[in-house]
Amino acid sequence: MTAKNQYTTSIECSGCGATGRLHLSEDDKPYIRKLSRRIDRIEGAFEAQMEGSVQIRITCNACGKVFLS
């Protein structure tokens, strides 16, 4: 059975100061060498997409700034 590590991280736009939070989960299997992350939920005026298996591309809906997490 697959276990998931779930956590929340705060985000802040450096363009306009808008804040929000990302709720994420990761596979928790000791035999997997490559991390796999998933966005479960987004709080705030942001859109987020996975860039590969770990990095997250975040777009601020207030000012349009794009940044990586």
PDB file of C-alpha atoms in Angstrom, residues 8-66:
ATOM      1  CA  THR A   8       1.358  22.692   3.393  1.00  0.00           C
ATOM      2  CA  THR A   9       3.748  25.418   2.278  1.00  0.00           C
ATOM      3  CA  SER A  10       3.213  29.180   2.276  1.00  0.00           C
ATOM      4  CA  ILE A  11       3.739  31.158  -0.923  1.00  0.00           C
ATOM      5  CA  GLU A  12       4.160  34.887  -1.469  1.00  0.00           C
ATOM      6  CA  CYS A  13       4.309  36.798  -4.731  1.00  0.00           C
ATOM      7  CA  SER A  14       7.392  38.988  -4.914  1.00  0.00           C
ATOM      8  CA  GLY A  15       5.603  41.199  -7.452  1.00  0.00           C
ATOM      9  CA  CYS A  16       2.566  42.311  -5.456  1.00  0.00           C
ATOM     10  CA  GLY A  17       2.867  40.655  -2.038  1.00  0.00           C
ATOM     11  CA  ALA A  18      -0.183  38.387  -2.411  1.00  0.00           C
ATOM     12  CA  THR A  19      -0.014  35.366  -0.102  1.00  0.00           C
ATOM     13  CA  GLY A  20      -1.425  31.873  -0.234  1.00  0.00           C
ATOM     14  CA  ARG A  21      -0.718  28.256   0.571  1.00  0.00           C
ATOM     15  CA  LEU A  22      -0.092  25.089  -1.391  1.00  0.00           C
ATOM     16  CA  HIS A  23      -1.252  21.741  -0.047  1.00  0.00           C
ATOM     17  CA  LEU A  24       1.013  19.029  -1.449  1.00  0.00           C
ATOM     18  CA  SER A  25       1.539  15.302  -1.173  1.00  0.00           C
ATOM     19  CA  GLU A  26       4.521  13.095  -1.991  1.00  0.00           C
ATOM     20  CA  ASP A  27       4.943   9.365  -2.348  1.00  0.00           C
ATOM     21  CA  ASP A  28       6.483   7.850   0.757  1.00  0.00           C
ATOM     22  CA  LYS A  29       8.005   4.587  -0.390  1.00  0.00           C
ATOM     23  CA  PRO A  30      11.506   3.693   0.775  1.00  0.00           C
ATOM     24  CA  TYR A  31      12.360   1.871  -2.461  1.00  0.00           C
ATOM     25  CA  ILE A  32      11.492   4.764  -4.814  1.00  0.00           C
ATOM     26  CA  ARG A  33      14.543   6.764  -5.808  1.00  0.00           C
ATOM     27  CA  LYS A  34      12.697   9.513  -7.687  1.00  0.00           C
ATOM     28  CA  LEU A  35      10.463  11.867  -5.726  1.00  0.00           C
ATOM     29  CA  SER A  36       6.924  12.331  -7.020  1.00  0.00           C
ATOM     30  CA  ARG A  37       4.971  15.359  -5.813  1.00  0.00           C
ATOM     31  CA  ARG A  38       1.320  16.324  -6.401  1.00  0.00           C
ATOM     32  CA  ILE A  39      -0.620  19.550  -5.813  1.00  0.00           C
ATOM     33  CA  ASP A  40      -3.732  18.720  -3.791  1.00  0.00           C
ATOM     34  CA  ARG A  41      -5.155  22.203  -3.241  1.00  0.00           C
ATOM     35  CA  ILE A  42      -4.276  25.895  -3.689  1.00  0.00           C
ATOM     36  CA  GLU A  43      -5.350  28.688  -1.339  1.00  0.00           C
ATOM     37  CA  GLY A  44      -5.191  32.294  -2.489  1.00  0.00           C
ATOM     38  CA  ALA A  45      -5.199  33.999  -5.865  1.00  0.00           C
ATOM     39  CA  PHE A  46      -2.711  31.650  -7.505  1.00  0.00           C
ATOM     40  CA  GLU A  47      -2.559  28.926 -10.135  1.00  0.00           C
ATOM     41  CA  ALA A  48       0.023  26.184  -9.840  1.00  0.00           C
ATOM     42  CA  GLN A  49       1.278  23.462 -12.162  1.00  0.00           C
ATOM     43  CA  MET A  50       3.868  20.765 -11.760  1.00  0.00           C
ATOM     44  CA  GLU A  51       7.060  21.312 -13.780  1.00  0.00           C
ATOM     45  CA  GLY A  52       8.477  17.811 -13.947  1.00  0.00           C
ATOM     46  CA  SER A  53       8.070  15.584 -10.920  1.00  0.00           C
ATOM     47  CA  VAL A  54       9.180  17.998  -8.178  1.00  0.00           C
ATOM     48  CA  GLN A  55       9.252  21.674  -9.166  1.00  0.00           C
ATOM     49  CA  ILE A  56       6.074  23.785  -9.101  1.00  0.00           C
ATOM     50  CA  ARG A  57       5.315  26.690 -11.448  1.00  0.00           C
ATOM     51  CA  ILE A  58       3.141  29.280  -9.672  1.00  0.00           C
ATOM     52  CA  THR A  59       1.276  32.135 -11.359  1.00  0.00           C
ATOM     53  CA  CYS A  60      -0.121  35.027  -9.328  1.00  0.00           C
ATOM     54  CA  ASN A  61      -3.619  35.866 -10.566  1.00  0.00           C
ATOM     55  CA  ALA A  62      -3.400  39.375  -9.074  1.00  0.00           C
ATOM     56  CA  CYS A  63      -0.357  40.641 -11.010  1.00  0.00           C
ATOM     57  CA  GLY A  64       0.571  37.832 -13.431  1.00  0.00           C
ATOM     58  CA  LYS A  65       4.043  37.178 -12.006  1.00  0.00           C
ATOM     59  CA  VAL A  66       5.293  33.622 -12.579  1.00  0.00           C
TER      60      VAL A  66
END
